[in-house]
Amino acid sequence: MLLLAIIVILSYLAGSIPTSLIVSKAVRGIDIRNHGSGNAGGTNVMRVLGWKYGLMVIMLDAIKGSIAVILIARLYFGPLPFENVSPFDDFTLVQIIAGMSAVIGHIWTIFAGFRGGKGIATALGMLSMLITIDMLIAVGIFMIVVLISRYVSLGSIIAALSVPSTLYIRENFFHVDIPGYSTLFPFIIGVTALVIFTHRKNLVRLINGNESKFSFRSKSPVNRKKNNIS
Protein backbone atom coordinates (compact mmCIF):
# COMPACT_ATOMS: atom_id res chain seq x y z
CA MET A 1 0.00 0.00 0.00
CA LEU A 2 2.89 2.38 0.78
CA LEU A 3 4.40 1.95 -2.68
CA LEU A 4 1.06 2.57 -4.37
CA ALA A 5 0.57 5.68 -2.23
CA ILE A 6 4.01 6.94 -3.33
CA ILE A 7 3.03 6.44 -6.98
CA VAL A 8 -0.22 8.36 -6.44
CA ILE A 9 1.64 11.24 -4.77
CA LEU A 10 4.39 11.38 -7.41
CA SER A 11 1.82 11.26 -10.23
CA TYR A 12 -0.21 14.00 -8.56
CA LEU A 13 2.90 16.16 -8.20
CA ALA A 14 3.86 15.55 -11.84
CA GLY A 15 0.38 16.56 -12.95
CA SER A 16 0.52 19.58 -10.64
CA ILE A 17 3.47 21.17 -12.45
CA PRO A 18 1.86 24.47 -13.60
CA THR A 19 3.27 24.54 -17.12
CA SER A 20 1.01 27.36 -18.30
CA LEU A 21 2.06 29.57 -15.38
CA ILE A 22 5.74 28.77 -15.92
CA VAL A 23 5.57 29.57 -19.63
CA SER A 24 3.53 32.77 -19.19
CA LYS A 25 5.88 34.00 -16.47
CA ALA A 26 8.94 33.23 -18.58
CA VAL A 27 7.58 34.75 -21.78
CA ARG A 28 5.63 37.81 -20.56
CA GLY A 29 6.13 37.95 -16.81
CA ILE A 30 2.39 37.47 -16.22
CA ASP A 31 0.08 35.07 -14.42
CA ILE A 32 -1.99 33.59 -17.24
CA ARG A 33 -4.94 33.24 -14.85
CA ASN A 34 -5.27 37.03 -14.82
CA HIS A 35 -5.70 37.22 -18.59
CA GLY A 36 -8.01 35.86 -21.25
CA SER A 37 -10.49 33.33 -19.88
CA GLY A 38 -8.59 33.14 -16.58
CA ASN A 39 -7.92 29.44 -17.05
CA ALA A 40 -4.46 27.98 -16.49
CA GLY A 41 -4.50 25.83 -19.59
CA GLY A 42 -2.97 25.61 -23.03
CA THR A 43 -6.00 27.06 -24.80
CA ASN A 44 -5.85 30.26 -22.77
CA VAL A 45 -2.09 30.49 -23.31
CA MET A 46 -2.77 30.16 -27.04
CA ARG A 47 -5.36 32.91 -26.84
CA VAL A 48 -3.15 35.29 -24.84
CA LEU A 49 0.40 34.52 -25.94
CA GLY A 50 -0.10 32.94 -29.35
CA TRP A 51 -0.47 29.48 -30.84
CA LYS A 52 3.20 28.50 -30.52
CA TYR A 53 3.29 28.92 -26.75
CA GLY A 54 -0.19 27.46 -26.42
CA LEU A 55 0.80 24.36 -28.35
CA MET A 56 3.93 24.06 -26.22
CA VAL A 57 1.86 24.10 -23.02
CA ILE A 58 -0.64 21.58 -24.41
CA MET A 59 2.18 19.20 -25.34
CA LEU A 60 3.85 19.60 -21.94
CA ASP A 61 0.56 18.98 -20.15
CA ALA A 62 -0.02 15.84 -22.22
CA ILE A 63 3.49 14.65 -21.39
CA LYS A 64 2.64 14.91 -17.68
CA GLY A 65 -0.13 12.35 -18.11
CA SER A 66 2.09 10.10 -20.23
CA ILE A 67 4.93 10.25 -17.71
CA ALA A 68 2.59 9.13 -14.93
CA VAL A 69 1.42 6.16 -17.00
CA ILE A 70 4.65 4.95 -18.60
CA LEU A 71 7.29 5.97 -16.03
CA ILE A 72 5.94 6.60 -12.52
CA ALA A 73 3.61 3.59 -12.65
CA ARG A 74 6.63 1.36 -13.32
CA LEU A 75 7.88 2.02 -9.80
CA TYR A 76 5.31 -0.50 -8.64
CA PHE A 77 6.23 -4.15 -8.29
CA GLY A 78 4.70 -7.15 -6.60
CA PRO A 79 0.98 -7.89 -6.04
CA LEU A 80 -1.58 -5.19 -5.38
CA PRO A 81 -2.54 -4.55 -1.74
CA PHE A 82 -6.18 -5.29 -2.64
CA GLU A 83 -8.06 -7.84 -4.74
CA ASN A 84 -7.94 -6.93 -8.42
CA VAL A 85 -11.49 -7.65 -9.59
CA SER A 86 -10.94 -5.89 -12.93
CA PRO A 87 -10.00 -7.73 -16.16
CA PHE A 88 -6.84 -5.62 -16.33
CA ASP A 89 -3.53 -6.98 -15.20
CA ASP A 90 -2.19 -5.39 -12.04
CA PHE A 91 0.23 -3.07 -13.86
CA THR A 92 -2.44 -1.63 -16.17
CA LEU A 93 -4.59 -0.90 -13.13
CA VAL A 94 -1.66 0.88 -11.50
CA GLN A 95 -1.23 2.89 -14.73
CA ILE A 96 -4.86 4.00 -14.56
CA ILE A 97 -4.48 5.06 -10.93
CA ALA A 98 -1.28 6.97 -11.73
CA GLY A 99 -2.81 8.66 -14.78
CA MET A 100 -5.91 9.80 -12.91
CA SER A 101 -3.72 11.15 -10.11
CA ALA A 102 -1.87 13.27 -12.69
CA VAL A 103 -5.15 14.60 -14.12
CA ILE A 104 -6.36 15.53 -10.64
CA GLY A 105 -3.02 17.22 -9.98
CA HIS A 106 -3.38 19.29 -13.15
CA ILE A 107 -6.90 20.43 -12.25
CA TRP A 108 -6.15 21.09 -8.58
CA THR A 109 -2.44 21.89 -8.56
CA ILE A 110 -0.79 22.19 -5.18
CA PHE A 111 1.79 24.58 -6.66
CA ALA A 112 -0.73 27.27 -7.65
CA GLY A 113 -3.36 27.48 -4.94
CA PHE A 114 -5.25 24.46 -6.32
CA ARG A 115 -6.28 26.53 -9.37
CA GLY A 116 -5.09 24.64 -12.40
CA GLY A 117 -6.35 23.83 -15.87
CA LYS A 118 -9.24 21.67 -17.02
CA GLY A 119 -7.36 18.43 -17.45
CA ILE A 120 -7.98 17.89 -21.17
CA ALA A 121 -4.34 17.70 -22.30
CA THR A 122 -3.19 15.66 -19.29
CA ALA A 123 -6.07 13.23 -19.75
CA LEU A 124 -5.16 13.04 -23.44
CA GLY A 125 -1.61 12.05 -22.54
CA MET A 126 -2.83 9.44 -20.08
CA LEU A 127 -5.52 7.90 -22.29
CA SER A 128 -3.36 7.87 -25.41
CA MET A 129 -1.24 5.27 -23.64
CA LEU A 130 -4.30 3.10 -22.90
CA ILE A 131 -6.75 3.53 -25.79
CA THR A 132 -4.71 4.93 -28.66
CA ILE A 133 -7.23 4.40 -31.48
CA ASP A 134 -10.13 6.01 -29.61
CA MET A 135 -7.98 8.98 -28.62
CA LEU A 136 -6.83 9.53 -32.21
CA ILE A 137 -10.49 9.62 -33.25
CA ALA A 138 -11.23 12.09 -30.43
CA VAL A 139 -8.37 14.37 -31.53
CA GLY A 140 -9.72 14.34 -35.09
CA ILE A 141 -13.22 15.22 -33.84
CA PHE A 142 -11.79 18.01 -31.69
CA MET A 143 -9.98 19.57 -34.65
CA ILE A 144 -13.06 19.37 -36.91
CA VAL A 145 -15.37 20.93 -34.29
CA VAL A 146 -12.91 23.76 -33.53
CA LEU A 147 -12.30 24.50 -37.22
CA ILE A 148 -16.04 24.69 -37.90
CA SER A 149 -17.27 26.43 -34.73
CA ARG A 150 -14.07 28.13 -33.47
CA TYR A 151 -15.13 27.14 -29.95
CA VAL A 152 -12.26 25.25 -28.28
CA SER A 153 -14.45 24.43 -25.28
CA LEU A 154 -17.11 22.90 -27.52
CA GLY A 155 -14.46 20.87 -29.30
CA SER A 156 -13.10 19.64 -25.97
CA ILE A 157 -16.53 18.62 -24.67
CA ILE A 158 -17.59 16.82 -27.86
CA ALA A 159 -14.19 15.11 -28.13
CA ALA A 160 -14.49 13.95 -24.51
CA LEU A 161 -17.97 12.56 -25.19
CA SER A 162 -16.72 10.81 -28.31
CA VAL A 163 -14.27 8.62 -26.39
CA PRO A 164 -16.79 6.42 -24.51
CA SER A 165 -19.05 6.56 -27.58
CA THR A 166 -16.27 5.26 -29.82
CA LEU A 167 -15.41 2.53 -27.31
CA TYR A 168 -19.04 1.43 -27.14
CA ILE A 169 -19.52 1.42 -30.93
CA ARG A 170 -16.28 -0.47 -31.60
CA GLU A 171 -17.05 -3.12 -28.99
CA ASN A 172 -20.79 -3.61 -29.57
CA PHE A 173 -21.36 -2.76 -33.23
CA PHE A 174 -18.07 -3.62 -34.90
CA HIS A 175 -17.37 -6.43 -32.40
CA VAL A 176 -13.79 -5.36 -31.78
CA ASP A 177 -12.38 -7.27 -28.82
CA ILE A 178 -11.18 -4.41 -26.60
CA PRO A 179 -9.19 -5.85 -23.65
CA GLY A 180 -10.78 -4.97 -20.32
CA TYR A 181 -13.76 -3.24 -21.97
CA SER A 182 -16.17 -3.95 -19.10
CA THR A 183 -13.91 -2.07 -16.69
CA LEU A 184 -12.45 0.42 -19.13
CA PHE A 185 -15.84 1.72 -20.31
CA PRO A 186 -17.14 2.95 -16.92
CA PHE A 187 -13.68 4.33 -16.15
CA ILE A 188 -13.73 6.38 -19.37
CA ILE A 189 -17.23 7.60 -18.55
CA GLY A 190 -15.87 8.83 -15.22
CA VAL A 191 -13.02 10.69 -16.92
CA THR A 192 -15.48 12.22 -19.41
CA ALA A 193 -17.73 13.36 -16.57
CA LEU A 194 -14.74 15.00 -14.88
CA VAL A 195 -13.81 16.83 -18.10
CA ILE A 196 -17.37 18.09 -18.57
CA PHE A 197 -17.48 19.18 -14.92
CA THR A 198 -14.35 21.30 -15.39
CA HIS A 199 -16.02 22.87 -18.45
CA ARG A 200 -19.32 23.65 -16.71
CA LYS A 201 -18.80 27.43 -16.94
CA ASN A 202 -17.98 27.12 -20.63
CA LEU A 203 -21.19 25.17 -21.12
CA VAL A 204 -23.19 27.97 -19.54
CA ARG A 205 -21.49 30.53 -21.80
CA LEU A 206 -22.09 28.35 -24.86
CA ILE A 207 -25.78 28.06 -24.01
CA ASN A 208 -26.04 31.81 -23.39
CA GLY A 209 -24.16 32.57 -26.60
CA ASN A 210 -21.33 34.55 -25.00
CA GLU A 211 -18.48 32.02 -25.16
CA SER A 212 -15.33 33.45 -26.75
CA LYS A 213 -14.39 32.15 -30.17
CA PHE A 214 -10.82 31.26 -30.97
CA SER A 215 -8.89 32.89 -33.80
CA PHE A 216 -5.39 31.97 -34.97
CA ARG A 217 -4.96 35.43 -36.46
CA SER A 218 -5.91 37.58 -33.52
CA LYS A 219 -3.18 39.26 -31.50
CA SER A 220 -2.97 38.51 -27.82
CA PRO A 221 -4.31 41.09 -25.37
CA VAL A 222 -0.84 41.31 -23.83
CA ASN A 223 0.77 42.06 -27.19
CA ARG A 224 -1.86 44.69 -28.05
CA LYS A 225 -1.28 46.42 -24.74
CA LYS A 226 2.47 46.52 -25.35
CA ASN A 227 1.98 47.83 -28.89
CA ASN A 228 -0.23 50.65 -27.59
CA ILE A 229 2.37 51.66 -25.02
CA SER A 230 5.34 51.66 -27.41
Tab-separated table of N, CA and C in Angstrom, residues 5 7 10 39 47 61 72 76 82 84 92 97 106-107 126 134 141 150 154 166 176 181 214 219-220 223 229-230:
chain	number	residue	atom	x	y	z
A	5	ALA	N	0.799	4.311	-2.693
A	5	ALA	CA	0.566	5.685	-2.226
A	5	ALA	C	1.651	6.617	-2.751
A	7	ILE	N	3.304	6.248	-5.555
A	7	ILE	CA	3.029	6.441	-6.983
A	7	ILE	C	1.919	7.461	-7.178
A	10	LEU	N	3.468	10.940	-6.362
A	10	LEU	CA	4.385	11.384	-7.409
A	10	LEU	C	3.637	11.750	-8.685
A	39	ASN	N	-8.221	30.855	-17.270
A	39	ASN	CA	-7.918	29.444	-17.054
A	39	ASN	C	-6.432	29.181	-17.248
A	47	ARG	N	-4.561	31.712	-26.622
A	47	ARG	CA	-5.362	32.909	-26.839
A	47	ARG	C	-4.594	34.168	-26.457
A	61	ASP	N	1.603	19.512	-21.026
A	61	ASP	CA	0.559	18.984	-20.151
A	61	ASP	C	0.229	17.532	-20.500
A	72	ILE	N	6.185	6.660	-13.970
A	72	ILE	CA	5.943	6.602	-12.525
A	72	ILE	C	5.259	5.293	-12.138
A	76	TYR	N	6.027	0.515	-9.408
A	76	TYR	CA	5.310	-0.505	-8.642
A	76	TYR	C	5.775	-1.907	-9.027
A	82	PHE	N	-4.757	-5.004	-2.690
A	82	PHE	CA	-6.183	-5.292	-2.644
A	82	PHE	C	-6.503	-6.275	-3.774
A	84	ASN	N	-7.719	-7.530	-7.109
A	84	ASN	CA	-7.938	-6.932	-8.421
A	84	ASN	C	-9.108	-7.652	-9.093
A	92	THR	N	-1.550	-2.546	-15.449
A	92	THR	CA	-2.438	-1.629	-16.167
A	92	THR	C	-3.325	-0.874	-15.187
A	97	ILE	N	-4.510	4.299	-12.184
A	97	ILE	CA	-4.478	5.061	-10.927
A	97	ILE	C	-3.477	6.205	-11.021
A	106	HIS	N	-3.317	18.181	-12.193
A	106	HIS	CA	-3.377	19.292	-13.147
A	106	HIS	C	-4.556	20.216	-12.848
A	107	ILE	N	-5.698	19.635	-12.510
A	107	ILE	CA	-6.898	20.433	-12.249
A	107	ILE	C	-6.780	21.178	-10.926
A	126	MET	N	-2.603	10.684	-20.808
A	126	MET	CA	-2.826	9.439	-20.076
A	126	MET	C	-3.558	8.415	-20.945
A	134	ASP	N	-8.997	5.164	-30.010
A	134	ASP	CA	-10.127	6.008	-29.613
A	134	ASP	C	-9.683	7.448	-29.374
A	141	ILE	N	-11.932	14.568	-34.080
A	141	ILE	CA	-13.223	15.217	-33.845
A	141	ILE	C	-13.024	16.603	-33.252
A	150	ARG	N	-15.061	27.249	-34.117
A	150	ARG	CA	-14.073	28.128	-33.469
A	150	ARG	C	-14.281	28.218	-31.957
A	154	LEU	N	-16.152	23.815	-26.896
A	154	LEU	CA	-17.114	22.905	-27.519
A	154	LEU	C	-16.394	21.699	-28.115
A	166	THR	N	-17.071	6.048	-28.880
A	166	THR	CA	-16.265	5.257	-29.817
A	166	THR	C	-15.973	3.877	-29.248
A	176	VAL	N	-15.228	-5.384	-32.026
A	176	VAL	CA	-13.790	-5.362	-31.777
A	176	VAL	C	-13.555	-5.823	-30.342
A	181	TYR	N	-12.701	-4.194	-21.610
A	181	TYR	CA	-13.763	-3.244	-21.972
A	181	TYR	C	-14.741	-3.010	-20.818
A	214	PHE	N	-12.269	31.250	-30.815
A	214	PHE	CA	-10.823	31.260	-30.973
A	214	PHE	C	-10.458	31.669	-32.389
A	219	LYS	N	-4.319	38.986	-32.372
A	219	LYS	CA	-3.181	39.259	-31.496
A	219	LYS	C	-3.602	39.067	-30.055
A	220	SER	N	-2.650	38.710	-29.230
A	220	SER	CA	-2.966	38.505	-27.819
A	220	SER	C	-3.202	39.840	-27.150
A	223	ASN	N	0.016	41.439	-26.106
A	223	ASN	CA	0.767	42.059	-27.192
A	223	ASN	C	0.149	43.379	-27.600
A	229	ILE	N	1.480	50.898	-25.888
A	229	ILE	CA	2.373	51.660	-25.021
A	229	ILE	C	3.578	52.161	-25.811
A	230	SER	N	4.109	51.314	-26.713
A	230	SER	CA	5.344	51.661	-27.415
A	230	SER	C	5.129	52.682	-28.528
